[in-house]
Amino acid sequence: MKIVNLEAAPSVVNCFMAQLRDVNYQQNRALFRGNMQRIGHAMAYELSRTLSYSVKSVQTPLGVKEVPTYDDRIVVGTVLRAGLAFHQGFLDVFDQADAAFVAAYRDEGKKDELKIHLEYMAAPDINGSTFLLVDPMLATGGSLELAYRTFLQMGRPKTLHICCVIAAEEGIAHLQQLFPDDDVTLWLAGIDPSLNELAYIVPGLGDAGDLSFGEKISKSGIALNLD
């Protein structure tokens, strides 16, 4: 697996990351979501350099211009709900892309007792696509692996890009075991050294879903009587 860490070279992405991590800036949910989205924009731009291009003729009001544009059929997949703002950044750049979603959650508890549940998927055919699996936080790698295996029910992509904002070294190691070859690329905006006993990234930034949308009271398997 190839790893591209945008944090390694100074850029405005580092400024967005500093605000995402800062407990004072985190009080502004709109800013937090906006920075997630802007990092998505920047990462999508860098990723676009790896796509397959061919020259097309574009008719202007005054003539014809030959322009190289990408040929990939892009699908952007994410894990609800934390990934939504980051996901939107990729859709802003790849505005003809299809979107795919899974709903996954984990039982809160100690790292060695984690259980991950998946309850919902909505996705197009991803067979032969350039598939961008977008999830802001890569902690243990378990929920991301489960999401990808679920998306594989919709076909096998030609190319896989895994896109995260922050990754723990443990999660990276898990993906390296899962994808040992160089045909998968992991894109990151920051790498942190460890996980705490609850499997949260340290120093990290906290719970990306709660910071984006507010604290949750999780309930699964809800059934409503519509009489």
Short mmCIF file of C-alpha atoms in Angstrom, two decimals:
data_model
loop_
_atom_site.label_atom_id
_atom_site.label_comp_id
_atom_site.label_asym_id
_atom_site.label_seq_id
_atom_site.Cartn_x
_atom_site.Cartn_y
_atom_site.Cartn_z
CA MET A 1 0.00 0.00 0.00
CA LYS A 2 1.29 3.42 -0.96
CA ILE A 3 0.92 6.21 1.62
CA VAL A 4 0.62 9.91 0.77
CA ASN A 5 0.71 12.19 3.82
CA LEU A 6 -0.17 15.80 2.97
CA GLU A 7 1.13 16.90 6.37
CA ALA A 8 4.68 16.05 5.29
CA ALA A 9 4.94 19.14 3.05
CA PRO A 10 3.92 22.55 4.46
CA SER A 11 0.70 23.84 2.91
CA VAL A 12 -2.57 25.50 3.86
CA VAL A 13 -3.87 22.00 4.74
CA ASN A 14 -1.79 22.25 7.92
CA CYS A 15 -3.74 25.39 8.86
CA PHE A 16 -7.04 23.58 8.38
CA MET A 17 -5.72 20.70 10.47
CA ALA A 18 -4.60 23.03 13.27
CA GLN A 19 -8.12 24.46 13.52
CA LEU A 20 -9.73 21.00 13.44
CA ARG A 21 -7.62 19.93 16.42
CA ASP A 22 -7.93 23.16 18.44
CA VAL A 23 -10.50 22.88 21.25
CA ASN A 24 -11.35 26.58 20.91
CA TYR A 25 -12.06 26.43 17.18
CA GLN A 26 -14.03 23.22 17.73
CA GLN A 27 -16.80 25.22 19.41
CA ASN A 28 -17.79 26.41 15.92
CA ARG A 29 -19.45 23.43 14.21
CA ALA A 30 -19.78 25.21 10.86
CA LEU A 31 -16.05 25.95 10.85
CA PHE A 32 -15.25 22.35 11.82
CA ARG A 33 -17.38 20.97 8.97
CA GLY A 34 -15.94 23.58 6.62
CA ASN A 35 -12.38 22.55 7.39
CA MET A 36 -13.25 18.89 6.86
CA GLN A 37 -14.68 19.86 3.49
CA ARG A 38 -11.67 22.01 2.55
CA ILE A 39 -9.27 19.18 3.36
CA GLY A 40 -11.44 17.00 1.12
CA HIS A 41 -11.01 19.58 -1.67
CA ALA A 42 -7.23 19.63 -1.28
CA MET A 43 -6.89 15.84 -1.08
CA ALA A 44 -9.15 15.35 -4.09
CA TYR A 45 -7.01 17.78 -6.10
CA GLU A 46 -3.84 15.87 -5.25
CA LEU A 47 -5.54 12.55 -5.98
CA SER A 48 -6.73 13.87 -9.36
CA ARG A 49 -3.11 13.88 -10.52
CA THR A 50 -3.13 10.06 -10.43
CA LEU A 51 -6.16 9.55 -12.69
CA SER A 52 -6.18 8.49 -16.35
CA TYR A 53 -6.56 11.36 -18.83
CA SER A 54 -7.25 11.72 -22.53
CA VAL A 55 -7.63 14.76 -24.75
CA LYS A 56 -11.15 15.87 -25.67
CA SER A 57 -12.32 18.62 -28.03
CA VAL A 58 -14.26 21.41 -26.34
CA GLN A 59 -16.32 23.83 -28.41
CA THR A 60 -15.92 27.43 -27.21
CA PRO A 61 -17.89 30.44 -28.57
CA LEU A 62 -14.88 31.25 -30.78
CA GLY A 63 -13.39 27.91 -31.72
CA VAL A 64 -12.32 24.47 -30.51
CA LYS A 65 -9.87 23.75 -27.69
CA GLU A 66 -8.20 20.41 -26.99
CA VAL A 67 -8.32 19.72 -23.23
CA PRO A 68 -7.08 16.67 -21.28
CA THR A 69 -9.81 15.46 -18.87
CA TYR A 70 -9.96 12.34 -16.75
CA ASP A 71 -11.65 9.16 -17.96
CA ASP A 72 -12.13 7.39 -14.60
CA ARG A 73 -15.61 6.51 -13.41
CA ILE A 74 -15.34 7.72 -9.84
CA VAL A 75 -17.40 6.49 -6.90
CA VAL A 76 -16.96 8.17 -3.51
CA GLY A 77 -17.97 5.99 -0.56
CA THR A 78 -18.20 7.03 3.06
CA VAL A 79 -19.25 5.87 6.51
CA LEU A 80 -22.20 7.71 8.06
CA ARG A 81 -22.31 10.10 9.82
CA ALA A 82 -18.83 11.38 10.63
CA GLY A 83 -17.66 11.26 7.02
CA LEU A 84 -20.35 13.49 5.50
CA ALA A 85 -18.52 16.85 5.45
CA PHE A 86 -15.25 15.25 4.28
CA HIS A 87 -17.20 13.30 1.66
CA GLN A 88 -18.79 16.51 0.34
CA GLY A 89 -15.33 17.96 -0.30
CA PHE A 90 -14.59 15.13 -2.74
CA LEU A 91 -17.98 15.48 -4.44
CA ASP A 92 -17.34 19.20 -4.90
CA VAL A 93 -14.18 18.40 -6.87
CA PHE A 94 -15.38 15.24 -8.65
CA ASP A 95 -18.80 16.67 -9.42
CA GLN A 96 -19.80 13.83 -11.77
CA ALA A 97 -18.95 11.10 -9.25
CA ASP A 98 -21.45 8.64 -7.85
CA ALA A 99 -21.84 8.35 -4.09
CA ALA A 100 -22.01 5.31 -1.80
CA PHE A 101 -22.84 5.11 1.90
CA VAL A 102 -22.70 2.63 4.75
CA ALA A 103 -23.90 3.14 8.32
CA ALA A 104 -21.46 1.59 10.78
CA TYR A 105 -20.98 2.09 14.49
CA ARG A 106 -19.00 0.54 17.27
CA ASP A 107 -19.98 -0.35 20.81
CA GLU A 108 -18.20 1.97 23.18
CA GLY A 109 -15.70 0.15 25.35
CA LYS A 110 -12.10 -0.87 25.70
CA LYS A 111 -10.02 -1.26 22.57
CA ASP A 112 -9.59 -5.03 22.86
CA GLU A 113 -13.36 -5.52 23.27
CA LEU A 114 -14.57 -3.43 20.34
CA LYS A 115 -17.52 -4.70 18.33
CA ILE A 116 -18.39 -2.99 15.05
CA HIS A 117 -21.90 -3.12 13.61
CA LEU A 118 -23.11 -2.28 10.11
CA GLU A 119 -26.79 -1.70 9.49
CA TYR A 120 -27.26 0.04 6.13
CA MET A 121 -25.75 0.38 2.67
CA ALA A 122 -26.76 2.40 -0.39
CA ALA A 123 -24.31 2.19 -3.27
CA PRO A 124 -24.11 2.01 -7.06
CA ASP A 125 -22.26 -0.64 -9.05
CA ILE A 126 -18.59 -0.08 -8.20
CA ASN A 127 -17.20 -2.77 -10.51
CA GLY A 128 -14.34 -1.34 -12.58
CA SER A 129 -14.59 2.08 -10.91
CA THR A 130 -12.01 4.28 -9.29
CA PHE A 131 -13.31 3.92 -5.75
CA LEU A 132 -12.55 6.53 -3.09
CA LEU A 133 -13.26 5.19 0.40
CA VAL A 134 -13.54 8.36 2.47
CA ASP A 135 -13.54 8.29 6.30
CA PRO A 136 -12.02 11.09 8.38
CA MET A 137 -10.61 9.00 11.26
CA LEU A 138 -8.53 5.83 10.85
CA ALA A 139 -8.15 4.41 14.36
CA THR A 140 -7.92 0.61 14.53
CA GLY A 141 -8.96 0.21 10.89
CA GLY A 142 -11.74 -2.21 11.81
CA SER A 143 -14.75 -0.13 10.74
CA LEU A 144 -13.03 0.91 7.52
CA GLU A 145 -12.26 -2.73 6.67
CA LEU A 146 -15.87 -3.71 7.39
CA ALA A 147 -17.15 -0.84 5.23
CA TYR A 148 -14.93 -1.85 2.30
CA ARG A 149 -15.91 -5.52 2.52
CA THR A 150 -19.55 -4.42 2.49
CA PHE A 151 -19.07 -2.21 -0.57
CA LEU A 152 -17.47 -5.18 -2.37
CA GLN A 153 -20.96 -6.68 -2.58
CA MET A 154 -21.52 -4.06 -5.30
CA GLY A 155 -18.49 -5.13 -7.39
CA ARG A 156 -14.72 -4.89 -7.34
CA PRO A 157 -13.17 -1.51 -8.19
CA LYS A 158 -10.36 -1.12 -10.69
CA THR A 159 -8.50 1.24 -8.35
CA LEU A 160 -8.89 1.85 -4.61
CA HIS A 161 -7.98 5.08 -2.82
CA ILE A 162 -8.51 5.26 0.96
CA CYS A 163 -8.80 8.87 2.12
CA CYS A 164 -8.58 9.89 5.79
CA VAL A 165 -7.94 13.11 7.68
CA ILE A 166 -6.07 11.61 10.66
CA ALA A 167 -4.70 8.09 11.04
CA ALA A 168 -3.18 6.31 14.01
CA GLU A 169 -0.07 4.29 13.27
CA GLU A 170 -1.90 1.16 14.46
CA GLY A 171 -4.66 1.70 11.89
CA ILE A 172 -2.11 2.22 9.12
CA ALA A 173 -0.38 -1.03 10.06
CA HIS A 174 -3.73 -2.83 9.90
CA LEU A 175 -4.39 -1.56 6.38
CA GLN A 176 -0.85 -2.43 5.29
CA GLN A 177 -1.57 -6.03 6.27
CA LEU A 178 -4.93 -5.91 4.53
CA PHE A 179 -3.54 -4.34 1.33
CA PRO A 180 0.13 -5.42 1.04
CA ASP A 181 0.53 -4.50 -2.64
CA ASP A 182 1.10 -1.07 -4.20
CA ASP A 183 -2.22 -1.02 -6.07
CA VAL A 184 -3.96 0.72 -3.12
CA THR A 185 -3.16 4.27 -2.00
CA LEU A 186 -3.80 5.68 1.48
CA TRP A 187 -4.17 9.48 1.52
CA LEU A 188 -3.76 11.29 4.85
CA ALA A 189 -3.59 14.82 6.22
CA GLY A 190 -1.97 13.75 9.50
CA ILE A 191 -0.52 10.73 11.32
CA ASP A 192 -0.76 10.38 15.11
CA PRO A 193 1.24 7.91 17.20
CA SER A 194 -1.24 6.03 19.35
CA LEU A 195 -4.71 5.02 20.49
CA ASN A 196 -5.99 5.28 24.04
CA GLU A 197 -7.72 2.46 25.92
CA LEU A 198 -11.04 3.37 24.24
CA ALA A 199 -9.47 3.27 20.76
CA TYR A 200 -9.56 7.04 20.24
CA ILE A 201 -6.68 8.59 18.30
CA VAL A 202 -4.18 10.50 20.47
CA PRO A 203 -3.67 13.43 20.24
CA GLY A 204 -6.31 13.30 17.48
CA LEU A 205 -9.18 15.74 17.60
CA GLY A 206 -12.00 13.94 19.41
CA ASP A 207 -15.19 12.55 17.88
CA ALA A 208 -15.49 13.92 14.34
CA GLY A 209 -19.18 13.07 14.10
CA ASP A 210 -20.09 14.81 17.36
CA LEU A 211 -17.99 17.86 16.50
CA SER A 212 -19.67 18.11 13.11
CA PHE A 213 -23.28 17.47 14.09
CA GLY A 214 -23.61 17.47 17.89
CA GLU A 215 -23.45 14.79 20.54
CA LYS A 216 -25.49 11.71 19.79
CA ILE A 217 -27.70 9.36 21.73
CA SER A 218 -27.21 6.18 19.71
CA LYS A 219 -30.13 3.86 19.15
CA SER A 220 -30.19 0.98 16.69
CA GLY A 221 -32.90 -1.25 15.36
CA ILE A 222 -35.65 1.36 15.86
CA ALA A 223 -39.11 0.29 14.67
CA LEU A 224 -41.99 2.75 14.31
CA ASN A 225 -45.70 2.02 14.22
CA LEU A 226 -47.19 4.18 11.45
CA ASP A 227 -50.86 3.50 12.24
#
